[in-house]
Amino acid sequence: MQVKIDPESFLPLKPAAFHILLALVDGERHGYAIMQEVRQSTNNSVKLGPGTLYGTIKRLLADGLILESEARPDAELDDERRRYYCLTELGRRVITLEAQRLASLVNMAAAKKLLDGRIAGGNF
């Protein structure tokens, strides 16, 4: 019998886990590509070092939020030592819930007039 895991039990996510899961929403990536995506998407304000990145990946794997992909690019186009990661269905539910939770917090801050409306896509 399979135990159903409540995605909300993972919330709130630590920042590194949030950024890694968010980087995997668009598809599988290897570790260095995750680091680059996080750096680029945050305009260099978040830089995951190797220890943080791989320690967090290890926890996300153990929690069943991501999987190591068995699919490999052509060996001539890629380094065979790279490991590729992808979201599981549970991981997708968790990152979606966390994004909704954070959006709710931002909306509360906006209602208190703490934001000046310059955040892209905001309701304020």
Short mmCIF file of N, CA and C in Angstrom, two decimals:
data_model
loop_
_atom_site.label_atom_id
_atom_site.label_comp_id
_atom_site.label_asym_id
_atom_site.label_seq_id
_atom_site.Cartn_x
_atom_site.Cartn_y
_atom_site.Cartn_z
N MET A 1 0.83 -1.18 0.00
CA MET A 1 0.00 0.00 0.00
C MET A 1 0.88 1.25 0.00
N GLN A 2 0.61 2.15 -0.93
CA GLN A 2 1.41 3.37 -1.06
C GLN A 2 0.84 4.46 -0.15
N VAL A 3 1.73 5.10 0.60
CA VAL A 3 1.32 6.17 1.50
C VAL A 3 1.26 7.47 0.70
N LYS A 4 0.14 8.18 0.81
CA LYS A 4 -0.02 9.46 0.12
C LYS A 4 0.65 10.55 0.94
N ILE A 5 1.55 11.29 0.31
CA ILE A 5 2.29 12.34 0.99
C ILE A 5 1.59 13.67 0.75
N ASP A 6 1.37 14.42 1.82
CA ASP A 6 0.74 15.73 1.73
C ASP A 6 1.79 16.75 1.27
N PRO A 7 1.62 17.36 0.09
CA PRO A 7 2.60 18.33 -0.40
C PRO A 7 2.80 19.50 0.56
N GLU A 8 1.76 19.86 1.31
CA GLU A 8 1.88 20.98 2.24
C GLU A 8 2.83 20.69 3.40
N SER A 9 3.12 19.41 3.62
CA SER A 9 4.03 19.06 4.72
C SER A 9 5.46 19.53 4.43
N PHE A 10 5.76 19.90 3.19
CA PHE A 10 7.10 20.38 2.83
C PHE A 10 7.24 21.89 2.96
N LEU A 11 6.13 22.57 3.23
CA LEU A 11 6.13 24.04 3.26
C LEU A 11 6.40 24.55 4.66
N PRO A 12 7.03 25.70 4.78
CA PRO A 12 7.63 26.49 3.71
C PRO A 12 8.95 25.87 3.27
N LEU A 13 9.26 26.06 1.99
CA LEU A 13 10.53 25.57 1.45
C LEU A 13 11.67 26.49 1.85
N LYS A 14 12.83 25.91 2.03
CA LYS A 14 14.03 26.73 2.20
C LYS A 14 14.33 27.39 0.86
N PRO A 15 14.95 28.56 0.88
CA PRO A 15 15.19 29.28 -0.38
C PRO A 15 15.93 28.46 -1.44
N ALA A 16 16.95 27.72 -1.06
CA ALA A 16 17.69 26.93 -2.06
C ALA A 16 16.78 25.90 -2.71
N ALA A 17 15.96 25.22 -1.92
CA ALA A 17 15.04 24.22 -2.47
C ALA A 17 14.04 24.89 -3.41
N PHE A 18 13.50 26.04 -3.02
CA PHE A 18 12.57 26.76 -3.87
C PHE A 18 13.21 27.08 -5.23
N HIS A 19 14.41 27.63 -5.22
CA HIS A 19 15.07 28.01 -6.47
C HIS A 19 15.40 26.80 -7.34
N ILE A 20 15.81 25.71 -6.73
CA ILE A 20 16.12 24.50 -7.51
C ILE A 20 14.86 23.93 -8.15
N LEU A 21 13.79 23.80 -7.37
CA LEU A 21 12.54 23.29 -7.93
C LEU A 21 12.02 24.22 -9.03
N LEU A 22 12.12 25.51 -8.81
CA LEU A 22 11.67 26.48 -9.81
C LEU A 22 12.48 26.34 -11.09
N ALA A 23 13.78 26.11 -10.97
CA ALA A 23 14.63 25.94 -12.16
C ALA A 23 14.26 24.69 -12.94
N LEU A 24 13.68 23.69 -12.28
CA LEU A 24 13.34 22.44 -12.94
C LEU A 24 11.92 22.42 -13.52
N VAL A 25 11.15 23.48 -13.27
CA VAL A 25 9.78 23.53 -13.79
C VAL A 25 9.77 23.44 -15.32
N ASP A 26 10.74 24.07 -15.97
CA ASP A 26 10.79 24.09 -17.44
C ASP A 26 11.36 22.83 -18.06
N GLY A 27 11.90 21.93 -17.25
CA GLY A 27 12.46 20.69 -17.78
C GLY A 27 13.71 20.29 -17.04
N GLU A 28 14.24 19.14 -17.42
CA GLU A 28 15.39 18.61 -16.69
C GLU A 28 16.64 19.44 -16.95
N ARG A 29 17.50 19.46 -15.96
CA ARG A 29 18.77 20.20 -16.02
C ARG A 29 19.82 19.46 -15.20
N HIS A 30 21.07 19.69 -15.53
CA HIS A 30 22.15 19.18 -14.70
C HIS A 30 22.50 20.25 -13.66
N GLY A 31 23.30 19.88 -12.69
CA GLY A 31 23.60 20.77 -11.57
C GLY A 31 24.10 22.13 -11.96
N TYR A 32 25.08 22.19 -12.84
CA TYR A 32 25.64 23.49 -13.22
C TYR A 32 24.60 24.34 -13.94
N ALA A 33 23.75 23.72 -14.76
CA ALA A 33 22.69 24.46 -15.44
C ALA A 33 21.68 25.00 -14.43
N ILE A 34 21.42 24.27 -13.36
CA ILE A 34 20.54 24.76 -12.31
C ILE A 34 21.16 26.00 -11.67
N MET A 35 22.45 25.93 -11.35
CA MET A 35 23.14 27.08 -10.76
C MET A 35 23.05 28.30 -11.67
N GLN A 36 23.27 28.10 -12.96
CA GLN A 36 23.20 29.20 -13.92
C GLN A 36 21.79 29.78 -14.01
N GLU A 37 20.78 28.91 -14.05
CA GLU A 37 19.39 29.37 -14.14
C GLU A 37 19.01 30.20 -12.92
N VAL A 38 19.41 29.75 -11.74
CA VAL A 38 19.09 30.49 -10.52
C VAL A 38 19.77 31.85 -10.54
N ARG A 39 21.02 31.87 -10.91
CA ARG A 39 21.75 33.13 -10.96
C ARG A 39 21.12 34.09 -11.97
N GLN A 40 20.78 33.58 -13.15
CA GLN A 40 20.20 34.42 -14.19
C GLN A 40 18.80 34.90 -13.81
N SER A 41 17.96 34.00 -13.30
CA SER A 41 16.58 34.38 -12.99
C SER A 41 16.47 35.33 -11.80
N THR A 42 17.51 35.40 -10.98
CA THR A 42 17.50 36.31 -9.83
C THR A 42 18.41 37.52 -10.05
N ASN A 43 18.81 37.74 -11.29
CA ASN A 43 19.72 38.85 -11.61
C ASN A 43 20.95 38.86 -10.70
N ASN A 44 21.53 37.69 -10.52
CA ASN A 44 22.74 37.48 -9.72
C ASN A 44 22.56 37.72 -8.23
N SER A 45 21.33 37.83 -7.74
CA SER A 45 21.16 38.06 -6.30
C SER A 45 21.20 36.76 -5.50
N VAL A 46 20.97 35.62 -6.17
CA VAL A 46 21.08 34.31 -5.50
C VAL A 46 22.12 33.50 -6.25
N LYS A 47 23.15 33.10 -5.52
CA LYS A 47 24.21 32.28 -6.11
C LYS A 47 24.35 31.04 -5.25
N LEU A 48 23.94 29.90 -5.81
CA LEU A 48 24.05 28.64 -5.09
C LEU A 48 25.45 28.07 -5.28
N GLY A 49 26.17 27.88 -4.21
CA GLY A 49 27.46 27.23 -4.30
C GLY A 49 27.27 25.73 -4.43
N PRO A 50 28.33 25.01 -4.82
CA PRO A 50 28.21 23.56 -5.01
C PRO A 50 27.74 22.81 -3.77
N GLY A 51 28.20 23.19 -2.59
CA GLY A 51 27.79 22.50 -1.37
C GLY A 51 26.30 22.65 -1.10
N THR A 52 25.81 23.88 -1.23
CA THR A 52 24.38 24.14 -1.04
C THR A 52 23.56 23.44 -2.11
N LEU A 53 23.99 23.57 -3.36
CA LEU A 53 23.25 22.98 -4.47
C LEU A 53 23.14 21.47 -4.31
N TYR A 54 24.26 20.79 -4.17
CA TYR A 54 24.21 19.33 -4.15
C TYR A 54 23.67 18.77 -2.84
N GLY A 55 23.86 19.48 -1.73
CA GLY A 55 23.25 19.07 -0.48
C GLY A 55 21.73 19.15 -0.56
N THR A 56 21.25 20.24 -1.17
CA THR A 56 19.80 20.42 -1.33
C THR A 56 19.25 19.41 -2.32
N ILE A 57 19.96 19.17 -3.42
CA ILE A 57 19.52 18.16 -4.39
C ILE A 57 19.41 16.80 -3.72
N LYS A 58 20.36 16.46 -2.87
CA LYS A 58 20.32 15.18 -2.16
C LYS A 58 19.05 15.07 -1.31
N ARG A 59 18.69 16.15 -0.60
CA ARG A 59 17.47 16.15 0.22
C ARG A 59 16.22 16.07 -0.66
N LEU A 60 16.20 16.80 -1.78
CA LEU A 60 15.04 16.78 -2.67
C LEU A 60 14.85 15.39 -3.28
N LEU A 61 15.95 14.71 -3.59
CA LEU A 61 15.87 13.34 -4.09
C LEU A 61 15.29 12.41 -3.02
N ALA A 62 15.81 12.54 -1.79
CA ALA A 62 15.35 11.68 -0.69
C ALA A 62 13.88 11.91 -0.37
N ASP A 63 13.42 13.15 -0.53
CA ASP A 63 12.02 13.49 -0.25
C ASP A 63 11.08 13.14 -1.41
N GLY A 64 11.64 12.75 -2.55
CA GLY A 64 10.82 12.38 -3.69
C GLY A 64 10.29 13.57 -4.48
N LEU A 65 10.91 14.74 -4.32
CA LEU A 65 10.46 15.93 -5.05
C LEU A 65 11.12 16.03 -6.42
N ILE A 66 12.28 15.42 -6.57
CA ILE A 66 12.96 15.36 -7.86
C ILE A 66 13.48 13.94 -8.07
N LEU A 67 13.80 13.64 -9.31
CA LEU A 67 14.41 12.36 -9.68
C LEU A 67 15.65 12.63 -10.50
N GLU A 68 16.58 11.70 -10.43
CA GLU A 68 17.70 11.75 -11.36
C GLU A 68 17.22 11.12 -12.65
N SER A 69 17.34 11.86 -13.73
CA SER A 69 16.84 11.40 -15.02
C SER A 69 17.75 10.31 -15.58
N GLU A 70 17.13 9.30 -16.16
CA GLU A 70 17.92 8.25 -16.80
C GLU A 70 18.23 8.59 -18.25
N ALA A 71 17.49 9.51 -18.83
CA ALA A 71 17.74 9.94 -20.21
C ALA A 71 19.02 10.75 -20.25
N ARG A 72 19.83 10.50 -21.25
CA ARG A 72 21.11 11.20 -21.39
C ARG A 72 21.21 11.81 -22.77
N PRO A 73 21.78 13.02 -22.87
CA PRO A 73 22.06 13.57 -24.19
C PRO A 73 23.14 12.74 -24.88
N ASP A 74 23.30 12.97 -26.15
CA ASP A 74 24.36 12.31 -26.92
C ASP A 74 25.69 12.53 -26.22
N ALA A 75 26.45 11.48 -26.01
CA ALA A 75 27.73 11.56 -25.30
C ALA A 75 28.69 12.57 -25.93
N GLU A 76 28.60 12.77 -27.23
CA GLU A 76 29.47 13.73 -27.90
C GLU A 76 29.07 15.17 -27.60
N LEU A 77 27.84 15.37 -27.15
CA LEU A 77 27.35 16.72 -26.87
C LEU A 77 27.38 17.06 -25.38
N ASP A 78 27.72 16.09 -24.54
CA ASP A 78 27.61 16.31 -23.11
C ASP A 78 28.69 15.54 -22.36
N ASP A 79 28.98 15.98 -21.16
CA ASP A 79 29.93 15.31 -20.29
C ASP A 79 29.21 14.15 -19.60
N GLU A 80 29.75 12.95 -19.73
CA GLU A 80 29.09 11.76 -19.18
C GLU A 80 28.99 11.77 -17.66
N ARG A 81 29.77 12.62 -16.99
CA ARG A 81 29.73 12.69 -15.52
C ARG A 81 28.54 13.50 -15.02
N ARG A 82 27.92 14.27 -15.88
CA ARG A 82 26.79 15.10 -15.46
C ARG A 82 25.59 14.23 -15.09
N ARG A 83 24.91 14.67 -14.05
CA ARG A 83 23.66 14.03 -13.65
C ARG A 83 22.55 15.03 -13.92
N TYR A 84 21.48 14.55 -14.51
CA TYR A 84 20.34 15.39 -14.84
C TYR A 84 19.20 15.11 -13.87
N TYR A 85 18.49 16.18 -13.53
CA TYR A 85 17.40 16.07 -12.56
C TYR A 85 16.11 16.61 -13.16
N CYS A 86 14.98 16.05 -12.69
CA CYS A 86 13.67 16.51 -13.14
C CYS A 86 12.70 16.47 -11.97
N LEU A 87 11.65 17.26 -12.08
CA LEU A 87 10.61 17.29 -11.04
C LEU A 87 9.78 16.02 -11.08
N THR A 88 9.37 15.58 -9.92
CA THR A 88 8.34 14.54 -9.84
C THR A 88 6.99 15.25 -9.79
N GLU A 89 5.92 14.49 -9.87
CA GLU A 89 4.58 15.10 -9.74
C GLU A 89 4.44 15.74 -8.37
N LEU A 90 4.96 15.07 -7.33
CA LEU A 90 4.92 15.64 -5.98
C LEU A 90 5.72 16.95 -5.94
N GLY A 91 6.89 16.96 -6.55
CA GLY A 91 7.70 18.17 -6.59
C GLY A 91 6.98 19.32 -7.28
N ARG A 92 6.27 19.02 -8.36
CA ARG A 92 5.51 20.06 -9.07
C ARG A 92 4.38 20.60 -8.18
N ARG A 93 3.71 19.72 -7.45
CA ARG A 93 2.65 20.18 -6.55
C ARG A 93 3.22 21.05 -5.43
N VAL A 94 4.38 20.64 -4.90
CA VAL A 94 5.01 21.40 -3.81
C VAL A 94 5.44 22.78 -4.29
N ILE A 95 6.10 22.88 -5.44
CA ILE A 95 6.56 24.20 -5.91
C ILE A 95 5.36 25.09 -6.25
N THR A 96 4.29 24.50 -6.75
CA THR A 96 3.08 25.28 -7.05
C THR A 96 2.47 25.83 -5.76
N LEU A 97 2.35 24.99 -4.75
CA LEU A 97 1.80 25.45 -3.46
C LEU A 97 2.68 26.51 -2.83
N GLU A 98 3.99 26.34 -2.93
CA GLU A 98 4.90 27.33 -2.35
C GLU A 98 4.80 28.66 -3.08
N ALA A 99 4.69 28.63 -4.40
CA ALA A 99 4.53 29.87 -5.17
C ALA A 99 3.24 30.57 -4.78
N GLN A 100 2.17 29.81 -4.59
CA GLN A 100 0.89 30.39 -4.16
C GLN A 100 1.00 30.99 -2.76
N ARG A 101 1.71 30.29 -1.88
CA ARG A 101 1.90 30.79 -0.51
C ARG A 101 2.67 32.10 -0.52
N LEU A 102 3.73 32.16 -1.31
CA LEU A 102 4.54 33.37 -1.39
C LEU A 102 3.77 34.52 -2.03
N ALA A 103 2.97 34.22 -3.05
CA ALA A 103 2.15 35.26 -3.69
C ALA A 103 1.16 35.84 -2.68
N SER A 104 0.59 35.00 -1.83
CA SER A 104 -0.33 35.46 -0.81
C SER A 104 0.37 36.41 0.16
N LEU A 105 1.61 36.06 0.54
CA LEU A 105 2.37 36.93 1.44
C LEU A 105 2.67 38.28 0.79
N VAL A 106 3.03 38.25 -0.49
CA VAL A 106 3.30 39.50 -1.20
C VAL A 106 2.04 40.34 -1.28
N ASN A 107 0.90 39.71 -1.54
CA ASN A 107 -0.36 40.45 -1.58
C ASN A 107 -0.70 41.07 -0.23
N MET A 108 -0.39 40.37 0.87
CA MET A 108 -0.62 40.94 2.20
C MET A 108 0.27 42.16 2.42
N ALA A 109 1.53 42.05 1.99
CA ALA A 109 2.46 43.18 2.13
C ALA A 109 1.98 44.37 1.28
N ALA A 110 1.48 44.08 0.10
CA ALA A 110 0.97 45.15 -0.77
C ALA A 110 -0.24 45.83 -0.14
N ALA A 111 -1.12 45.04 0.49
CA ALA A 111 -2.30 45.61 1.14
C ALA A 111 -1.90 46.54 2.28
N LYS A 112 -0.74 46.31 2.87
CA LYS A 112 -0.22 47.17 3.93
C LYS A 112 0.60 48.34 3.38
N LYS A 113 0.57 48.48 2.05
CA LYS A 113 1.27 49.56 1.35
C LYS A 113 2.79 49.51 1.56
N LEU A 114 3.31 48.28 1.67
CA LEU A 114 4.76 48.10 1.82
C LEU A 114 5.47 48.01 0.48
N LEU A 115 4.72 47.86 -0.61
CA LEU A 115 5.30 47.72 -1.93
C LEU A 115 4.87 48.90 -2.79
N ASP A 116 5.72 49.26 -3.71
CA ASP A 116 5.40 50.43 -4.54
C ASP A 116 4.86 50.07 -5.92
N GLY A 117 4.51 48.80 -6.14
CA GLY A 117 3.87 48.41 -7.39
C GLY A 117 4.81 48.10 -8.54
N ARG A 118 6.11 48.06 -8.29
CA ARG A 118 7.06 47.81 -9.37
C ARG A 118 7.35 46.35 -9.60
N ILE A 119 6.75 45.46 -8.85
CA ILE A 119 6.99 44.04 -9.01
C ILE A 119 6.17 43.55 -10.20
N ALA A 120 6.84 42.93 -11.16
CA ALA A 120 6.19 42.47 -12.39
C ALA A 120 5.08 41.48 -12.08
N GLY A 121 3.95 41.68 -12.72
CA GLY A 121 2.85 40.73 -12.60
C GLY A 121 2.08 40.82 -11.31
N GLY A 122 2.40 41.80 -10.46
CA GLY A 122 1.72 41.90 -9.19
C GLY A 122 0.31 42.46 -9.32
N ASN A 123 -0.46 42.29 -8.27
CA ASN A 123 -1.83 42.78 -8.23
C ASN A 123 -1.92 44.14 -7.57
N PHE A 124 -0.81 44.84 -7.45
CA PHE A 124 -0.80 46.05 -6.65
C PHE A 124 -0.52 47.25 -7.47
#
